[in-house]
Coordinates of C-alpha atoms in Angstrom, one line a residue:
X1 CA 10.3 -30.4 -2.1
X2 CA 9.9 -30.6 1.5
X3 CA 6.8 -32.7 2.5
X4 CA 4.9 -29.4 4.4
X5 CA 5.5 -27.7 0.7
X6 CA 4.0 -30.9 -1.0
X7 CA 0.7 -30.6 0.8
X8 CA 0.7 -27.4 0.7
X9 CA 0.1 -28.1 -3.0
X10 CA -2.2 -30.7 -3.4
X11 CA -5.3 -29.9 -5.7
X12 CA -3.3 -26.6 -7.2
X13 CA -0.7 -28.3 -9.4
X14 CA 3.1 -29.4 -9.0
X15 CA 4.8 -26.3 -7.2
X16 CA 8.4 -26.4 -8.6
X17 CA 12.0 -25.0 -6.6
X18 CA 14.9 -24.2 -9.2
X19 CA 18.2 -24.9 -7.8
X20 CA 16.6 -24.3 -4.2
X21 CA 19.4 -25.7 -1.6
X22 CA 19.9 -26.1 1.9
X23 CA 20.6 -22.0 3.3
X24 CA 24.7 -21.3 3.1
X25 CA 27.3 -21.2 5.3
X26 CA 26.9 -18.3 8.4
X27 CA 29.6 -16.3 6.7
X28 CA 27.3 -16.0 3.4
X29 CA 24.1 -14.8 5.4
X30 CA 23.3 -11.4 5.6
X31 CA 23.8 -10.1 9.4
X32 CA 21.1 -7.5 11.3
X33 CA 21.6 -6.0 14.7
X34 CA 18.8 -7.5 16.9
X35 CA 15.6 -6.8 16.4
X36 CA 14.3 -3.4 18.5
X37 CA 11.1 -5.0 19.6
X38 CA 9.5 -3.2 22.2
X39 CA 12.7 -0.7 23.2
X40 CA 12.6 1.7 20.5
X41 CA 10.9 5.2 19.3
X42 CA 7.7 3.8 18.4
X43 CA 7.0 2.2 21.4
X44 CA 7.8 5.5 23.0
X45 CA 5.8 7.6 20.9
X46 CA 2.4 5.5 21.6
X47 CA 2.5 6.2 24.7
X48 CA 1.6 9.8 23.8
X49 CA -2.0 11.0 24.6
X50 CA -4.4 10.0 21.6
X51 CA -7.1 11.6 19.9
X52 CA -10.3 10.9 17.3
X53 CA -11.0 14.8 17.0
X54 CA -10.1 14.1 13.2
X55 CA -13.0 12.6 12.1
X56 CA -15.9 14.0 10.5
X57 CA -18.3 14.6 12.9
X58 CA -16.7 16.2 15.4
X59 CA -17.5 19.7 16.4
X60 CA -20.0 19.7 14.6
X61 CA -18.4 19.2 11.4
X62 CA -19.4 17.7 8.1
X63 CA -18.2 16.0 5.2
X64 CA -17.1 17.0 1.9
X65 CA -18.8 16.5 -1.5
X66 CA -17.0 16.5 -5.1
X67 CA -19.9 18.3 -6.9
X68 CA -19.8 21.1 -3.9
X69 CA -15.8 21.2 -3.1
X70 CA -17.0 22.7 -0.1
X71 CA -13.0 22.0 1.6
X72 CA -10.4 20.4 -0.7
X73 CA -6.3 19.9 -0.7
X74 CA -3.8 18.2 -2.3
X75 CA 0.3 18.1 -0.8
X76 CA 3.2 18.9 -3.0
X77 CA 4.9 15.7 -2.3
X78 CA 3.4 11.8 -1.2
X79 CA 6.5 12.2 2.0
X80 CA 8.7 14.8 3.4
X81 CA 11.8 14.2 5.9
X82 CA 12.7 16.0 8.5
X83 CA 14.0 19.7 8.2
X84 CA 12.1 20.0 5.2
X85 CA 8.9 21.9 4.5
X86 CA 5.6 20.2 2.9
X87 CA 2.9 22.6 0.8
X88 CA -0.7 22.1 0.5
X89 CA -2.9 23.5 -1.8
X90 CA -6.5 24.3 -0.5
X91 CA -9.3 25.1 -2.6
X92 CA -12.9 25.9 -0.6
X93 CA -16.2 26.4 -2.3
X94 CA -16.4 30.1 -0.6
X95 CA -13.7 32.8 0.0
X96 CA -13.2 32.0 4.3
X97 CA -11.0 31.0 6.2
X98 CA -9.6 27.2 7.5
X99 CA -7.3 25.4 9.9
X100 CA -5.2 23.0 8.8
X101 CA -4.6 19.9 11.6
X102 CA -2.2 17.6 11.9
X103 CA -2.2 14.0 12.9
X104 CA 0.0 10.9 12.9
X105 CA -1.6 7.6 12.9
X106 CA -0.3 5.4 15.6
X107 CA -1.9 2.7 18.3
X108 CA -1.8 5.4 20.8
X109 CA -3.9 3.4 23.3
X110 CA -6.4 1.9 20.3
X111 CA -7.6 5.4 19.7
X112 CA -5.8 5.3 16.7
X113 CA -4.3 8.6 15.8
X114 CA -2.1 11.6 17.5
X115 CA -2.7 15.4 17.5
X116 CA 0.4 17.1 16.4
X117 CA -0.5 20.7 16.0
X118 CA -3.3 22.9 14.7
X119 CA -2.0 25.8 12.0
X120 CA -3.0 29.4 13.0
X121 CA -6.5 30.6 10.4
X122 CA -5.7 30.2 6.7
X123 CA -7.2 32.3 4.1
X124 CA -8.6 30.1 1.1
X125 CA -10.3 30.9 -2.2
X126 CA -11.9 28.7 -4.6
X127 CA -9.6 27.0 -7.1
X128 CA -10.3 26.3 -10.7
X129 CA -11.5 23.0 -11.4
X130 CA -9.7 22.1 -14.9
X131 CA -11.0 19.6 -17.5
X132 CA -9.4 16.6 -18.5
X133 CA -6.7 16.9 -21.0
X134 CA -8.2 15.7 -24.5
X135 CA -5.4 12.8 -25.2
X136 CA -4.3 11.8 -21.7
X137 CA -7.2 12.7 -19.7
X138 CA -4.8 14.0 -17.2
X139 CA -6.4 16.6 -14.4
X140 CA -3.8 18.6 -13.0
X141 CA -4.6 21.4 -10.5
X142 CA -2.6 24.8 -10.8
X143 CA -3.8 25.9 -7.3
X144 CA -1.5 28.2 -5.2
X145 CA 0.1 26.8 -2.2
X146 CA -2.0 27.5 1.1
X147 CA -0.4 26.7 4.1
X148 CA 3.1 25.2 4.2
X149 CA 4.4 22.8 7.1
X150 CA 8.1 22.2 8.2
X151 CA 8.7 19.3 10.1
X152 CA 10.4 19.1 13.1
X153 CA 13.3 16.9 13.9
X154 CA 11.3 15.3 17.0
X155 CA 8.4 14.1 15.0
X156 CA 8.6 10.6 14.1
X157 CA 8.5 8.9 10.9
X158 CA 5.0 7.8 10.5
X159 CA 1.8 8.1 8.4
X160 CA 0.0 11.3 8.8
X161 CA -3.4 13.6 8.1
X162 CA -3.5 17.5 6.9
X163 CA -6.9 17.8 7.9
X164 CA -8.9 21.0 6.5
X165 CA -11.6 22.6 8.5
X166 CA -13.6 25.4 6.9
X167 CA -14.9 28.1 8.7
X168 CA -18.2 27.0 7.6
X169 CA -18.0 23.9 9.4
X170 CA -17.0 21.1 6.4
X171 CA -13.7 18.6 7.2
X172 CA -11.4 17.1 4.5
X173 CA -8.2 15.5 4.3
X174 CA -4.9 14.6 2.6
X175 CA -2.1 12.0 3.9
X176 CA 1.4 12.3 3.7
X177 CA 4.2 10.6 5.2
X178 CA 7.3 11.6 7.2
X179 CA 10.2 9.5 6.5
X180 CA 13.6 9.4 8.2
X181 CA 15.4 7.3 5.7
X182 CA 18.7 7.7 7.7
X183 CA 17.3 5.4 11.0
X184 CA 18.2 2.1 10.5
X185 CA 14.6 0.4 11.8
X186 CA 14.0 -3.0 12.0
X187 CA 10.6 -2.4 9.4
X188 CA 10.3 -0.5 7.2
X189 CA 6.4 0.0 5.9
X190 CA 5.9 1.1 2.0
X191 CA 2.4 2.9 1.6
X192 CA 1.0 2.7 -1.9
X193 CA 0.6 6.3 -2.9
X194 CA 0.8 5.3 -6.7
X195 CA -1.9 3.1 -6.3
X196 CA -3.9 5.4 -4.5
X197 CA -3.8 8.2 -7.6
X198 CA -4.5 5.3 -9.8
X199 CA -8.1 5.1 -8.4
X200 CA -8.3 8.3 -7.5
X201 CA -11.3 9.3 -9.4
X202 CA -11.8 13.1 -8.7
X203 CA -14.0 14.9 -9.2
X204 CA -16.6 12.5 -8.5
X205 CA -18.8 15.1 -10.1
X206 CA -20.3 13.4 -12.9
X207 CA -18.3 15.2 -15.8
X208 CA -14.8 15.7 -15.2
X209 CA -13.4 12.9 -13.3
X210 CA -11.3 9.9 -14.3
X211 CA -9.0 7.5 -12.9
X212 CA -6.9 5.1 -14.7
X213 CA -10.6 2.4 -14.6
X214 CA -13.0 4.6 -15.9
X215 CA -14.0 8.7 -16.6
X216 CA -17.9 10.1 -17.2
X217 CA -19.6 9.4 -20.7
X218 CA -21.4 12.7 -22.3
X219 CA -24.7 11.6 -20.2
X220 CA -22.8 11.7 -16.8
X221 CA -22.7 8.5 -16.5
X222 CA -19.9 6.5 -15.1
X223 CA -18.4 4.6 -17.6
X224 CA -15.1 2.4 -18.9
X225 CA -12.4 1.8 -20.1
X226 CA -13.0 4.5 -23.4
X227 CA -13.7 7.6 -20.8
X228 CA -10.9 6.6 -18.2
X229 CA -7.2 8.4 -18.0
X230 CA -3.8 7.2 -18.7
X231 CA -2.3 10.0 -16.7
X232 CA -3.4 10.9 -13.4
X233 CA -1.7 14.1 -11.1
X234 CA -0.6 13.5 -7.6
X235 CA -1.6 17.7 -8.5
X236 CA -5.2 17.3 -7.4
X237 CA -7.1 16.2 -4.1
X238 CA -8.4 12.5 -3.7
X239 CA -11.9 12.5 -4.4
X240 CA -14.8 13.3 -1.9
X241 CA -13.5 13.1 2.0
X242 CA -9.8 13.4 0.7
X243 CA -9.0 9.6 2.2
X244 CA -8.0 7.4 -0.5
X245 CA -9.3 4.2 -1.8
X246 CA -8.1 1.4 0.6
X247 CA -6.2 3.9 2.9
X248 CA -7.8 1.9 6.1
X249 CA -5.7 -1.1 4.7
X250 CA -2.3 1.0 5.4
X251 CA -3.7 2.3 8.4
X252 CA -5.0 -1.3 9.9
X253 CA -1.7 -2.1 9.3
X254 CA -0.1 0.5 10.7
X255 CA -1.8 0.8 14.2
X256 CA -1.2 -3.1 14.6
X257 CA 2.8 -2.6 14.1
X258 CA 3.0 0.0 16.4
X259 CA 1.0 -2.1 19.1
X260 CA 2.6 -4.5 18.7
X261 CA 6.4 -2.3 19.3
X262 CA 7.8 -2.9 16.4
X263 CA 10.5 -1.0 15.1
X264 CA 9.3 0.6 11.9
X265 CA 9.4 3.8 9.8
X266 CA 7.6 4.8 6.7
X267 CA 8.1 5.8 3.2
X268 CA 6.0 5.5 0.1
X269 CA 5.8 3.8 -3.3
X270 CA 7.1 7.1 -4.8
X271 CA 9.9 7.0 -2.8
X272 CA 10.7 3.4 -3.4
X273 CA 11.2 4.6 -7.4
X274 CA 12.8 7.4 -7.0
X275 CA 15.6 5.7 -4.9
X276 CA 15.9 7.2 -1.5
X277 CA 15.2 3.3 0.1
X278 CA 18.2 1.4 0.9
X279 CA 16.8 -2.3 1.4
X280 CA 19.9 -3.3 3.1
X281 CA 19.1 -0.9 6.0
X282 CA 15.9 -2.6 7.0
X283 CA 15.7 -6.4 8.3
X284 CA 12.4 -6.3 6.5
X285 CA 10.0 -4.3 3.9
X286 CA 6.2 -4.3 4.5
X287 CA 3.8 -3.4 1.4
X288 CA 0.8 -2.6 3.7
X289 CA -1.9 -2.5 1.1
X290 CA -3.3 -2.6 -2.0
X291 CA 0.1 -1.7 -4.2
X292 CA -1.1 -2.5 -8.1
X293 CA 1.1 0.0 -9.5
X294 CA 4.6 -0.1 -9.9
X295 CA 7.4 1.3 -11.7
X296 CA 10.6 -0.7 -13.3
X297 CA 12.6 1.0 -10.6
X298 CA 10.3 0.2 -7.7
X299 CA 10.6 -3.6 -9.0
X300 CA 14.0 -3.3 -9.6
X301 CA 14.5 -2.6 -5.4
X302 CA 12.4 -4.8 -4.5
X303 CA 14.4 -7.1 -6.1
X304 CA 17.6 -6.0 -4.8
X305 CA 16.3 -6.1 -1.6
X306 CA 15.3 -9.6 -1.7
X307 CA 19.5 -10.1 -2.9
X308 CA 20.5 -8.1 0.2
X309 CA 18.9 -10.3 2.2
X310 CA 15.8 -7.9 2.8
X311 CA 12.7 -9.7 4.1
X312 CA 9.5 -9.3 1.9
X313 CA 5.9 -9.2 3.6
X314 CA 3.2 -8.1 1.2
X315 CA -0.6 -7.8 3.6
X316 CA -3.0 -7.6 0.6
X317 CA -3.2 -9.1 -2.8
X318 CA -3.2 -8.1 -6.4
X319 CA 0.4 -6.2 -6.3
X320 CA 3.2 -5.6 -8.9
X321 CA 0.4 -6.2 -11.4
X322 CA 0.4 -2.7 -13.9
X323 CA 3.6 -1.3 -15.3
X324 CA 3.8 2.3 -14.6
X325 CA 5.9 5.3 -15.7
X326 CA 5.7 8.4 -13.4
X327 CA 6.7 11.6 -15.1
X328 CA 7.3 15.4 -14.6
X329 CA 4.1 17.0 -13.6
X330 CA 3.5 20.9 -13.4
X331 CA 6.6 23.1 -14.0
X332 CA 8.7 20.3 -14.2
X333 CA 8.1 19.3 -10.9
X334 CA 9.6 15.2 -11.0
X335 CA 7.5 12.1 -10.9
X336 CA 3.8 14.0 -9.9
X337 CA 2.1 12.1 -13.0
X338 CA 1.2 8.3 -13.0
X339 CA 1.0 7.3 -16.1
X340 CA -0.4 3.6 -17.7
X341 CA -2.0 2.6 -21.1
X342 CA -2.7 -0.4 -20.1
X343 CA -4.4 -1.8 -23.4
X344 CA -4.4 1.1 -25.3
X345 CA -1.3 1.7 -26.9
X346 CA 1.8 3.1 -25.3
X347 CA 3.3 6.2 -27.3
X348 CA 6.4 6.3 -25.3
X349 CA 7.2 3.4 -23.9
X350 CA 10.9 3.6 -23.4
X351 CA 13.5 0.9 -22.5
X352 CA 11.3 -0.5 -19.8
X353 CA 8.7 -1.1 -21.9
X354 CA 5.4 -0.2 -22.7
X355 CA 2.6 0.7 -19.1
X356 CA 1.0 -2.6 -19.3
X357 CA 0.3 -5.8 -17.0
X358 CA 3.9 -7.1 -15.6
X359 CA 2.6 -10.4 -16.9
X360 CA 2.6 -8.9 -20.5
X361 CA 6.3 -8.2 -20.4
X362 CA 9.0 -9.8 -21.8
X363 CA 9.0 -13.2 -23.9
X364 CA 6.6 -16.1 -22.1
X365 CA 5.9 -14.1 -19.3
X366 CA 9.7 -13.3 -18.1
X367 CA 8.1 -10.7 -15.6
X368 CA 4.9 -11.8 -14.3
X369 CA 5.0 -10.5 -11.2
X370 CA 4.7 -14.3 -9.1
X371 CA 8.4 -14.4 -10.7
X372 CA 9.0 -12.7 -7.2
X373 CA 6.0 -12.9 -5.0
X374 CA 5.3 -16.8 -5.4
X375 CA 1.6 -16.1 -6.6
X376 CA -0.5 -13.5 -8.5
X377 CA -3.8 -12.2 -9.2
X378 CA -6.4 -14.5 -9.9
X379 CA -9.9 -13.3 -9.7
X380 CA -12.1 -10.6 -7.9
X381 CA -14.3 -12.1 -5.3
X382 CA -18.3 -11.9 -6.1
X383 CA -18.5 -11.9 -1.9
X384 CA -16.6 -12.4 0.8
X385 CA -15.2 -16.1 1.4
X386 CA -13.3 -17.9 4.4
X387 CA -9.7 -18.9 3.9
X388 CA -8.8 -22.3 4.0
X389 CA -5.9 -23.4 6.4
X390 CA -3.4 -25.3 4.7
X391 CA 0.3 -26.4 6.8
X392 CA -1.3 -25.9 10.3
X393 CA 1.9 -27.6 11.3
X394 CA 3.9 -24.5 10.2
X395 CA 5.2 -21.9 12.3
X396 CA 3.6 -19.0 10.3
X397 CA 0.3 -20.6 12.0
X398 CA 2.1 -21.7 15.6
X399 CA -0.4 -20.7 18.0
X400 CA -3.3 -20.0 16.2
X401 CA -5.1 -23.0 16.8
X402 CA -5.9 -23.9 13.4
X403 CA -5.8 -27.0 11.6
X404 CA -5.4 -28.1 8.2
X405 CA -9.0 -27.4 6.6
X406 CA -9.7 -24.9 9.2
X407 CA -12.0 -21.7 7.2
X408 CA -11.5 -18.1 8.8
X409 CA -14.7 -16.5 8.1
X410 CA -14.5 -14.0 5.4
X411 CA -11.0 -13.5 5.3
X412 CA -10.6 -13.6 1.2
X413 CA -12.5 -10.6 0.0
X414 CA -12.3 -8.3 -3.1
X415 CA -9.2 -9.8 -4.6
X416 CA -7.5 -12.5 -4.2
X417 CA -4.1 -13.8 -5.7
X418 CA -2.8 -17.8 -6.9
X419 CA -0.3 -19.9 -7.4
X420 CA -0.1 -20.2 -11.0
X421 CA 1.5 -23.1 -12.6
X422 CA 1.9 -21.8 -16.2
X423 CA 4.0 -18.8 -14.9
X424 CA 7.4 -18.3 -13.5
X425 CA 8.0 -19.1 -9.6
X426 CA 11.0 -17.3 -7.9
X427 CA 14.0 -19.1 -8.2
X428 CA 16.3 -20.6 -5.7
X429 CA 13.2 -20.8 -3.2
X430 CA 11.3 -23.0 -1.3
X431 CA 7.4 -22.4 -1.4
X432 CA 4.4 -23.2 1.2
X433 CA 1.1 -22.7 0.1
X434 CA -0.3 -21.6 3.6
X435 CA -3.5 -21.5 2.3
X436 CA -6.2 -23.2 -0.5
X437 CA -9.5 -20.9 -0.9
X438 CA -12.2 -21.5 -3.2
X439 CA -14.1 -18.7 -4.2
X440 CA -16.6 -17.8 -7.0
X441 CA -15.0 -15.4 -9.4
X442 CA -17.6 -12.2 -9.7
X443 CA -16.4 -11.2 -13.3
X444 CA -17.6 -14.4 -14.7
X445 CA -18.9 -16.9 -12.1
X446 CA -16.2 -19.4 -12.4
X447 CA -14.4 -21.3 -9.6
X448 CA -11.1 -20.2 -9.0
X449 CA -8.5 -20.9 -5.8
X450 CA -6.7 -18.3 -3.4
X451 CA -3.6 -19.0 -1.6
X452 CA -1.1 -17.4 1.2
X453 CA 2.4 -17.9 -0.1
X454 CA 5.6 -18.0 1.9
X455 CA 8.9 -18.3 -0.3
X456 CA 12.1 -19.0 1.0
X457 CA 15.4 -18.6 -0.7
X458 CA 18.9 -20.7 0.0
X459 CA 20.0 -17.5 2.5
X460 CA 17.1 -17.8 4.4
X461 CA 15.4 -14.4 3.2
X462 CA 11.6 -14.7 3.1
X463 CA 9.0 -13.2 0.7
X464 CA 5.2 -13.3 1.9
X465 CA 2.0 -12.5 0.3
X466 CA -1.3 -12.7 2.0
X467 CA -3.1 -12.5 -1.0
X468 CA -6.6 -10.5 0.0
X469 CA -7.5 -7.4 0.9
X470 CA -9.2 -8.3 3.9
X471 CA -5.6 -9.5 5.9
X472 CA -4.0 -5.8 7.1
X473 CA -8.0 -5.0 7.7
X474 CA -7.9 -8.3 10.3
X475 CA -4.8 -7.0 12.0
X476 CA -6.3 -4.1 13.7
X477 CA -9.9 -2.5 12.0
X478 CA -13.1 -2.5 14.1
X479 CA -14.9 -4.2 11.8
X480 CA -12.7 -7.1 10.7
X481 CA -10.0 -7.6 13.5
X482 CA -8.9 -11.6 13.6
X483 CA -6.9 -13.0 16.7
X484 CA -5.3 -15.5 14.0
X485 CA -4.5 -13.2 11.3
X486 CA -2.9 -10.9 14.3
X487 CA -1.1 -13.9 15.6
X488 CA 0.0 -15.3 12.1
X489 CA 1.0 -11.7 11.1
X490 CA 3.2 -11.3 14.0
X491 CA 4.7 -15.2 13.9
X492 CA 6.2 -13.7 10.3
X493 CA 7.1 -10.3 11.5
X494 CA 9.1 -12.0 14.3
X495 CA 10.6 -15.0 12.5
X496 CA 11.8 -12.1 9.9
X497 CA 13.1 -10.3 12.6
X498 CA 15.2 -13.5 14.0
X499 CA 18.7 -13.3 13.9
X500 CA 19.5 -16.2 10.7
X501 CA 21.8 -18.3 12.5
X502 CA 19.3 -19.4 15.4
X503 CA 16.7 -20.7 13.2

């Protein structure tokens, strides 16, 4: 154990390396081209014009309601690639007309976001609103496709909004992603489209929706676990504005990679499990935000990639933590239904088990999910707390000006993961605990301990987890942008993107 790891640990319990060993010969290391940083498409693309004309608000425009549906859409797939065509499915409270806009989020001179093209009017009717299925509580929407998109070749990979504007004046959304799966970037950022359907509570209308937390009890009141789902439809809109849960996580992240001229391009968790990500292509994988839900096969490539020599940077916390099958949604259509039973039990489990926590798999915890990350979920913050510098000394904190015992205000919010000593720790790897948090645990006011985690394995290949949701909000939102998160953030980014033999 090097002596930085040791003190890293102090206070949280003997961190233990199986078989970790000094990295291998230069032949045995995985090679990249050189890193792309600041000569590439992105930086090209931001320096296109800008524009905020999305929000609600402008022109007039208002915002969108559940219980009134005044503007609502859901796209036929979570990403698209170029040459290939996207539907969306609009529903509006009124028989009128909308445009459908499209941006793609970028720095673009700190506004934020890119105007791509406005759709010529589209004729909208109101959809049916269906109940939740009496076993599953799945709601799936059979509404007829509205407008469809093709992309163009010159558009670049990238996170983008369908925006709806009624004729009436009301503005909702969906996001999508382009990919381009066949450019060999430098980054490649997953966006956590499973996770966003599993909180994705629509309608928010006080008697049909549910999510996989919670549905409505016969009062219309929100309830628990006995009125939530254990399927939920990529088939429906996200509830209210149409932005998901935690979406300003990915897009933090997002504008602050793109400022900073990385090379990146995007895909999505549902891609990530249905196999069109090769991690040997990228130099390194960014989960941007809050990505609870995965599938055997998105585990299963993560886990290759780490073997291929893939750098791992996870920005938030509490990730790889529910099991998850997706399945066929309407007419067959593949992997449009999230399902997860957590507790309940699982009718179909199948050889990967039944849709419960990772940590719940497999004989004394074989897959608890620090088994790859390093550290887990540990607690759900009552407020807000400061994150406590530990390894100042380490280059992950090398011009931040922060010492050992330092506290950045705030930064450990919501969730926060742990080193854990009673479960598995990634083997062949060198751990630093980056950080030591105290922080008062909401669900039952006890004290518990958040730490940043950097693993190392013997080829050098590095997995991160920030562990808080308030980290990709610190890298580039108004409201919580950090100096020293952004110049931690982009010490790991560039130490990823370091060729292994100058180290």
């Amino acid at each position: 154990m090097s002596r930085r790891t040791a003190l890293g640990a102090i206070s949280l319990g003997a961190v233990g390396f199986a078989g970790y060993q000094l990295r291998g010969e230069a032949e045995a290391l995985p090679t990249r081209p050189a890193a792309r940083t600041g000569n590439n498409p992105i930086v090209r693309e931001n320096v296109a014009q800008g524009s905020d004309q999305w929000l609600v608000g402008r022109d007039g425009t208002k915002g969108v309601s559940d219980d009134l549906a005044q503007i609502q859409g859901y796209a036929s797939a979570t990403s698209v690639s170029h040459g290939e065509s996207i539907d969306f499915h609009i529903s509006s409270h009124i028989a009128q007309e909308c445009t459908v806009t499209v941006y793609r989020i970028g720095h673009y001179g700190a506004v934020g976001a890119r105007h791509l093209l406005t759709s010529e009017p589209v004729r909208v009717q109101p959809g049916i609103t269906p109940g939740p299925d009496s076993d599953t509580g799945l709601i799936s929407c059979e509404w007829p496709v509205s407008w469809t998109l093709e992309i163009p070749p010159a558009w670049l990979s990238g996170v983008f909004l369908a925006v709806f504007t009624s004729q009436d004046g009301y503005r909702g959304y969906t996001p999508f992603v382009v990919r381009d799966t066949a450019r060999r970037s430098d980054v490649l950022m997953v966006v956590p489209f499973t996770t966003y359907q599993a909180y994705n509570m629509w309608p928010l209308d006080g008697r049909n929706g549910k999510n996989l937390y919670k549905g409505y009890t016969a009062d219309g009141q929100s309830g628990g676990n006995p009125e939530r789902a254990y399927k939920v439809s990529f088939d429906r809109p996200y509830m209210q504005s149409g932005l998901p849960r935690w979406f300003d996580m990915d897009t933090s992240a997002a504008r602050w990679a793109e400022s900073s001229g990385y090379d990146i391009t995007y895909a999505t968790s549902v891609d990530l499990h249905e196999g069109r990500i090769d991690p040997s292509r990228y130099t390194a994988i960014v989960f941007s935000g809050h990505d609870e839900y995965w599938s055997e096969e998105m585990r299963d490539r993560a886990e290759t990639a780490v073997d291929a020599g893939t750098h791992l940077a996870f920005l938030a916390s509490n990730n790889i933590y529910f099991h998850i099958r997706l399945e066929s949604g309407g007419e067959g259509r593949p992997n449009r239904v999230v399902t997860c039973y957590k507790e309940a039990p699982d009718p179909e489990p199948g050889a990967a088990g039944p849709t419960v926590r990772w940590r719940a798999l497999g004989k004394k915890h074989r897959r608890a999910e620090q088994g790859l990350l390093g550290v887990q979920y540990n607690g759900i913050l009552a407020e807000p707390a400061p994150l406590v510098v530990r390894e100042s000394e380490h280059w992950f904190w090398s011009g931040t000006g922060l010492r050992d015992g330092d506290r950045i205000p705030d930064l450990v919010a919501v969730e926060a993961d742990g080193f854990s000593p009673s479960m598995p720790r990634p083997k062949d790897t060198e751990q630093t605990l980056l950080s030591a948090s105290p922080y008062i645990d909401r669900r039952d006011g006890g004290r518990a301990v958040q730490n940043t985690s950097l693993c190392e394995n013997h080829q050098g290949t590095l997995v991160f987890v920030a562990g808080t949701f308030h980290w990709p909000l610190a890298l580039a939102d108004s409201e919580h942008r950090n100096p020293q998160v952004q110049r931690a953030t982009g010490n790991l980014i560039n130490r990823m993107l370091e060729p292994r033999g100058k180290r």
